[in-house]
XYZ file of C-alpha atoms in Angstrom:
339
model
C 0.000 0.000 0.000
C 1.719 3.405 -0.905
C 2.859 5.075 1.863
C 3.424 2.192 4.281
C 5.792 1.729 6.825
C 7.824 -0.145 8.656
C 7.006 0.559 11.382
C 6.037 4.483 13.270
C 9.248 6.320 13.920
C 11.153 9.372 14.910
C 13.119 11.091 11.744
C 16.311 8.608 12.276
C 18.441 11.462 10.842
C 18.069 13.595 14.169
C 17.645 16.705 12.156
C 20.888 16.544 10.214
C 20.873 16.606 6.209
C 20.368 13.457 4.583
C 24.209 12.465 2.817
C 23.277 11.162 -0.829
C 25.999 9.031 -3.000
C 25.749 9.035 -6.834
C 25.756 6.045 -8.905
C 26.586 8.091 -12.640
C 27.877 11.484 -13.306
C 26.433 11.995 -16.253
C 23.905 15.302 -17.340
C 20.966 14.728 -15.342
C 23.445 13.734 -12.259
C 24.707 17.287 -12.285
C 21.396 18.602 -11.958
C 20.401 16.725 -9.069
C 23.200 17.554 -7.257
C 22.738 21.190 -8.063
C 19.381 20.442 -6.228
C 20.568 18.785 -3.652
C 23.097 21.927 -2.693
C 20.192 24.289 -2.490
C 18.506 21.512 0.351
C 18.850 22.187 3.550
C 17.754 18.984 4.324
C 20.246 16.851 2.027
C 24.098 16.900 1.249
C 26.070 15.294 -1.495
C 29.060 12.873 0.121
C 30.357 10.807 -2.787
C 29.719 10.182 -6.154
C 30.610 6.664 -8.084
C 31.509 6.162 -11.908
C 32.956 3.875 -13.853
C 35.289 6.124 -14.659
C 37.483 7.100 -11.297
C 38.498 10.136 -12.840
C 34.935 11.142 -13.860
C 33.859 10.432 -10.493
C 36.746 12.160 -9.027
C 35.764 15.439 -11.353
C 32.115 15.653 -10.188
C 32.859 14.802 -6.579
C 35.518 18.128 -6.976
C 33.129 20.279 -8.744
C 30.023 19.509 -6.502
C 31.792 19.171 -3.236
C 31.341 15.605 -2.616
C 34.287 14.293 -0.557
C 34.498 10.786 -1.624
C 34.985 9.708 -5.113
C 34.583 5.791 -6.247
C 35.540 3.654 -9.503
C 33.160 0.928 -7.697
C 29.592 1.034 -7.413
C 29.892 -1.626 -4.652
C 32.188 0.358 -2.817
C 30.010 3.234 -2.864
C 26.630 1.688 -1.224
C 29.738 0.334 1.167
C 30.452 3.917 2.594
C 29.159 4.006 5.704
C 28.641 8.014 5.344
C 26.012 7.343 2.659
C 22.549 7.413 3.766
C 20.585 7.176 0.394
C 21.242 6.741 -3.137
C 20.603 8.316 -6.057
C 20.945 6.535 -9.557
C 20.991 8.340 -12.480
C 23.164 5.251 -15.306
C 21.171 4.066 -18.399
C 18.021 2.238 -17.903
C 19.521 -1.395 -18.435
C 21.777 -0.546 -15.848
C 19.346 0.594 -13.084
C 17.764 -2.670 -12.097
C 21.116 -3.940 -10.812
C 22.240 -0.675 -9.384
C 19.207 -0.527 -7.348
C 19.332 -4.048 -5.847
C 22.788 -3.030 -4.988
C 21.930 -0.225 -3.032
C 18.858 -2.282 -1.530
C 21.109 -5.001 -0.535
C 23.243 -2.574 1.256
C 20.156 -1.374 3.255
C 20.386 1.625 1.350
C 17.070 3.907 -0.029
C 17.048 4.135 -3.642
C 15.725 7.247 -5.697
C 15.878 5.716 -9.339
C 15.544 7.755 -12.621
C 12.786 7.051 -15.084
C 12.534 5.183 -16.510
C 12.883 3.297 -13.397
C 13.842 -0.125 -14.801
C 14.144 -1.165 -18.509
C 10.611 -3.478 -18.132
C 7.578 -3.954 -15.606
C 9.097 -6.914 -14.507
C 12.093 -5.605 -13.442
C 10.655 -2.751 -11.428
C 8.708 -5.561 -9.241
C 11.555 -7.237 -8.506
C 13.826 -3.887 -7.354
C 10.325 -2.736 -5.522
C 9.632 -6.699 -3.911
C 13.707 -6.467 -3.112
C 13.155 -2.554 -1.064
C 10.106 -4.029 0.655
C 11.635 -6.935 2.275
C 14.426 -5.290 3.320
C 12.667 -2.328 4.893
C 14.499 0.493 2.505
C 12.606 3.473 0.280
C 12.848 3.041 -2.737
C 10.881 5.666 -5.699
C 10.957 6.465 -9.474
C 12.288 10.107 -9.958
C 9.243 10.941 -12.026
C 9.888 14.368 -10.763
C 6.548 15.711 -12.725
C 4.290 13.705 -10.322
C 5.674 15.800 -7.756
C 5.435 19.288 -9.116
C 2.814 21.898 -7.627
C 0.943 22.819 -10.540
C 0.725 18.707 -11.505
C -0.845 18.120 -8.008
C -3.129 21.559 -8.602
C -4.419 20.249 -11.990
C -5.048 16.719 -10.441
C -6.788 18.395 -7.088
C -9.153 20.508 -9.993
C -10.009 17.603 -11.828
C -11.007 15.335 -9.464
C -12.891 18.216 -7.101
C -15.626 18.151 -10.060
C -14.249 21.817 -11.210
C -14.196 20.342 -15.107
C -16.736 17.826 -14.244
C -16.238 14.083 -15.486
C -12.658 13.471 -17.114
C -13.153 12.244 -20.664
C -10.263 12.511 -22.403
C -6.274 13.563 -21.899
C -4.170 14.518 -24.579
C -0.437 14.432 -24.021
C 2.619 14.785 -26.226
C 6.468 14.788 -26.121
C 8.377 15.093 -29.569
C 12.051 16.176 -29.198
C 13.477 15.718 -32.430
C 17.148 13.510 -32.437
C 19.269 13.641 -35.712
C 19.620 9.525 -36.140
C 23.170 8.312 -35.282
C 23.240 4.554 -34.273
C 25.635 4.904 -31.952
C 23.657 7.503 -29.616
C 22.307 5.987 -26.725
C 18.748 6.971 -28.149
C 19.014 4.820 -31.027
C 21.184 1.699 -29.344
C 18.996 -1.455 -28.366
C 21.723 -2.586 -26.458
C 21.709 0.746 -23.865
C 17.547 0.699 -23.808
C 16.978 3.426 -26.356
C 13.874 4.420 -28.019
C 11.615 7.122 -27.171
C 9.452 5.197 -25.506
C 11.360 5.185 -22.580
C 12.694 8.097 -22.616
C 10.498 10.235 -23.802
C 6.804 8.400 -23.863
C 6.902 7.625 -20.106
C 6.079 11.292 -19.585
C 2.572 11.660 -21.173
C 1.721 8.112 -20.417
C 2.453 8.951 -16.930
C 0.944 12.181 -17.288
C -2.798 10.490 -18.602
C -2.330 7.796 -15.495
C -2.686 10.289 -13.280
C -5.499 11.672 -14.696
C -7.249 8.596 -16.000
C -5.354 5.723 -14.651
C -4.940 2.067 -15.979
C -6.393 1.858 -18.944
C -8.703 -1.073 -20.034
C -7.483 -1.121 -23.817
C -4.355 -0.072 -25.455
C -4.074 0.761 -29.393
C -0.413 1.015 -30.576
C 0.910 2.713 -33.914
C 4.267 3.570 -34.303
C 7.887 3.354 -36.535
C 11.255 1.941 -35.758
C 15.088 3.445 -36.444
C 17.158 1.019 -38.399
C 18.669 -0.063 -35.106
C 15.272 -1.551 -34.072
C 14.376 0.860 -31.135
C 11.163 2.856 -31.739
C 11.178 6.345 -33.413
C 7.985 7.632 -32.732
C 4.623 5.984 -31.148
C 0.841 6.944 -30.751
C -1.241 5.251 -28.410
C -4.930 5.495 -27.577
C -5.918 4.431 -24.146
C -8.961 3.053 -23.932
C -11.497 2.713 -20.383
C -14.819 1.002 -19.994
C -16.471 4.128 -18.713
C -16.055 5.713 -22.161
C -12.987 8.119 -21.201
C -10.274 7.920 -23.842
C -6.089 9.254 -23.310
C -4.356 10.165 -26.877
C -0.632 9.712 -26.043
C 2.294 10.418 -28.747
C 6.319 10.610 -28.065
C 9.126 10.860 -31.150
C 12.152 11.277 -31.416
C 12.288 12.539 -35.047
C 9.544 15.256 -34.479
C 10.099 18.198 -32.360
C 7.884 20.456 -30.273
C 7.008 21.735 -26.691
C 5.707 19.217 -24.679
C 1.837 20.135 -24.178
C -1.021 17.919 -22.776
C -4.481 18.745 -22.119
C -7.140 17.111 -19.670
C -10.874 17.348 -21.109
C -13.897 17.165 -18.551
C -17.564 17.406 -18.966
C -17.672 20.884 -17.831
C -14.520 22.401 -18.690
C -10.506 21.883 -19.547
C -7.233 22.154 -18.194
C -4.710 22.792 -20.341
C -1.237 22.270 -19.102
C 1.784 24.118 -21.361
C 4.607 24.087 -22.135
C 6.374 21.939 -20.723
C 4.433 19.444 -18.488
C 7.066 18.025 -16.387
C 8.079 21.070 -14.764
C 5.239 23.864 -15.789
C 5.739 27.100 -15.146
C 1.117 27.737 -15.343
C -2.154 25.523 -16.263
C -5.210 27.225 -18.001
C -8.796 26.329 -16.350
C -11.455 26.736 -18.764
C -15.102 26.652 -17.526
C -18.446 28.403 -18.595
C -17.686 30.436 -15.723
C -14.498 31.870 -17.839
C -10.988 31.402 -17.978
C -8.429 31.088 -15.225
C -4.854 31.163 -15.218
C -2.680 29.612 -12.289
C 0.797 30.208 -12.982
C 4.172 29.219 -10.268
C 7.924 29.546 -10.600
C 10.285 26.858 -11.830
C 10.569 24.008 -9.201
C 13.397 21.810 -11.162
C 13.897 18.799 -9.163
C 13.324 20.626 -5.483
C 9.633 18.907 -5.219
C 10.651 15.467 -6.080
C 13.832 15.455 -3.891
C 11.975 17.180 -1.050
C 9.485 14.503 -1.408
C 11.605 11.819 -1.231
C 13.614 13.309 2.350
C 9.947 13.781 3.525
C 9.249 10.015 2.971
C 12.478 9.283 4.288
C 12.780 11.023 7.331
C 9.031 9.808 7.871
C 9.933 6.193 7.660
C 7.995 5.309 4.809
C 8.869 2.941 2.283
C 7.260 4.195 -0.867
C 5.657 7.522 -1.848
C 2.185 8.380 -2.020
C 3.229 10.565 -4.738
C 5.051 8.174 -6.744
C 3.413 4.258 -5.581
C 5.024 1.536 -6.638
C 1.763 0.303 -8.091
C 2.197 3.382 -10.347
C 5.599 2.811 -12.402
C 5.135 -1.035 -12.669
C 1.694 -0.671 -14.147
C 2.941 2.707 -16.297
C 5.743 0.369 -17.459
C 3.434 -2.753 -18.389
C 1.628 -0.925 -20.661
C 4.768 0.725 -22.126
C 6.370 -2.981 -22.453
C 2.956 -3.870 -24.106
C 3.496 -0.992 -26.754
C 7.060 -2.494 -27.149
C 5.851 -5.726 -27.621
C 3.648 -4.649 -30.671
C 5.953 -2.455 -32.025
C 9.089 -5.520 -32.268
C 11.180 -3.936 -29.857
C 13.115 -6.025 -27.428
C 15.977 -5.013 -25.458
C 19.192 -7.808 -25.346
C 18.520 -7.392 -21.454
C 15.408 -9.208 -20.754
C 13.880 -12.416 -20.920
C 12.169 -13.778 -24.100
């Protein structure tokens, strides 16, 4: 059940920041760590690669006193308290149970594991040992996210009917970027489709029927990929991601009595539009970056829980069934996974 516990405790940090180690240094690793620095509540120890050097770079430029060419050695440091993974997706299931194994939380970026399958067993693995573990879906965390969810189900637009969500960013092919390579989970799918079909979940949930269209690269990953989301009640989610078209990401959620349109950029957006018979109402808020998501997870953390209420479990495994059921139409495969 999200939000569970343990069992009811005191925050077992005492009031002192939360030390995170890194497994990666790559883009998205810097950014989190920039995060993490403006935190009160958390503070960046060490940082693993498997590059030493690389490691040894990020750890200087972000502060971080230790520096590791070993995963394993990182989850190891006694002065770690939580972990933060940020590698490829074929490389997160194993870096998770790693830090799990080590009785150490694990905040995972999307997509959290390269299948559904995959994320059960990392989520079974954090249960039974009593550790945190979350997807860094840091959309489901942001304010004006949670606003547009709190109008939508208050009645304000009246029955949801439809979403419409989209997220093109356009990738000039080259089979040996990680986009394009089987082998290192590309496709936009993952990368990029997890974000409307996460963002119509919220809104709409599991769907009862799925209808996939799409195209592949020449490396077999897919290119671009529509999907309508069907439900019995007669609501309906219109879902696109490509990496070969380009445009702001935009979504829309259509009720009986009104809309909210959220744009640009739905995974950190800076307003949403309400539009009722009553008029038009803009709600607008500044840039929140990662803060919400890592707040979210120290709040979970400190709290004792073992998965977020934000971000369930139930959530990414189910988001990531139907995205491994899109796959599955499509012909893509990863080298990873079972068959």
């Amino acid at each position: 059940m999200a939000g569970t516990t343990a069992s009811p405790q005191a925050d077992p940090f005492e009031g002192r920041p939360i030390r995170w180690g890194f497994i990666g240094a790559g883009g998205i690793a810097h950014t989190m760590a920039d995060t993490i620095a403006a935190s009160a509540k958390s503070t960046l120890v060490a940082v693993a690669a498997r590059d030493g050097e690389r490691a040894r770079q990020f750890a200087d430029q972000h502060g971080a006193d230790a520096a590791y060419d070993s995963y394993a050695a990182l989850v190891e440091d006694p002065d770690v308290d939580a972990v933060y993974i940020s590698t490829t997706h074929p490389f997160h299931q194993d870096n998770a149970l790693l830090a799990i194994a080590a009785g150490k939380p694990a905040l995972c970026e999307k997509p959290f594991t390269l299948n559904a399958a995959q994320a059960d067993e990392v989520f079974t693995a954090a249960r039974d040992r009593g550790v945190l573990s979350m997807e860094a879906m840091w959309m489901r965390c942001q304010p004006l996210i949670r606003r547009a969810m709190d109008l939508a189900q208050d009645g304000t637009i009246g029955n949801v009917v439809a979403v419409q969500a989209r997220m093109a960013v356009r990738v000039d092919y080259d089979p040996t970027h990680r986009l394009f390579d089987l082998a290192n989970g590309g496709g936009s799918l993952l990368d990029l489709g997890v974000y409307p079909a996460t963002f119509a979940w919220l809104f709409l949930g599991r769907p009862d029927t799925v209808q996939v269209t799409g195209s592949l690269a020449p490396t077999g990953v897919d290119d671009s990929v529509a999907m309508q989301w069907g439900y019995v009640r007669g609501a309906s989610a219109q879902i696109l991601c490509s990496s070969s078209g380009a445009g702001e990401p935009r979504a829309m959620v259509i009720g009986t009595a009104g809309t909210i349109i959220v744009e640009p950029s739905y995974q950190d957006p800076p307003a949403i539009v309400v539009q009722t018979d009553a008029g038009e109402e803009g709600i607008t808020s500044e840039k929140n970056g990662f803060g919400p998501e890592l707040a979210e997870f120290e709040r979970c953390l400190r709290a004792g829980l073992l998965e977020s209420p934000l971000v369930p479990h139930g959530d990414t495994v189910g988001i990531l069934r139907v995205l491994d059921q899109a796959r599955t139409e499509l012909g893509v495969a990863y080298p990873q996974e079972d068959h």
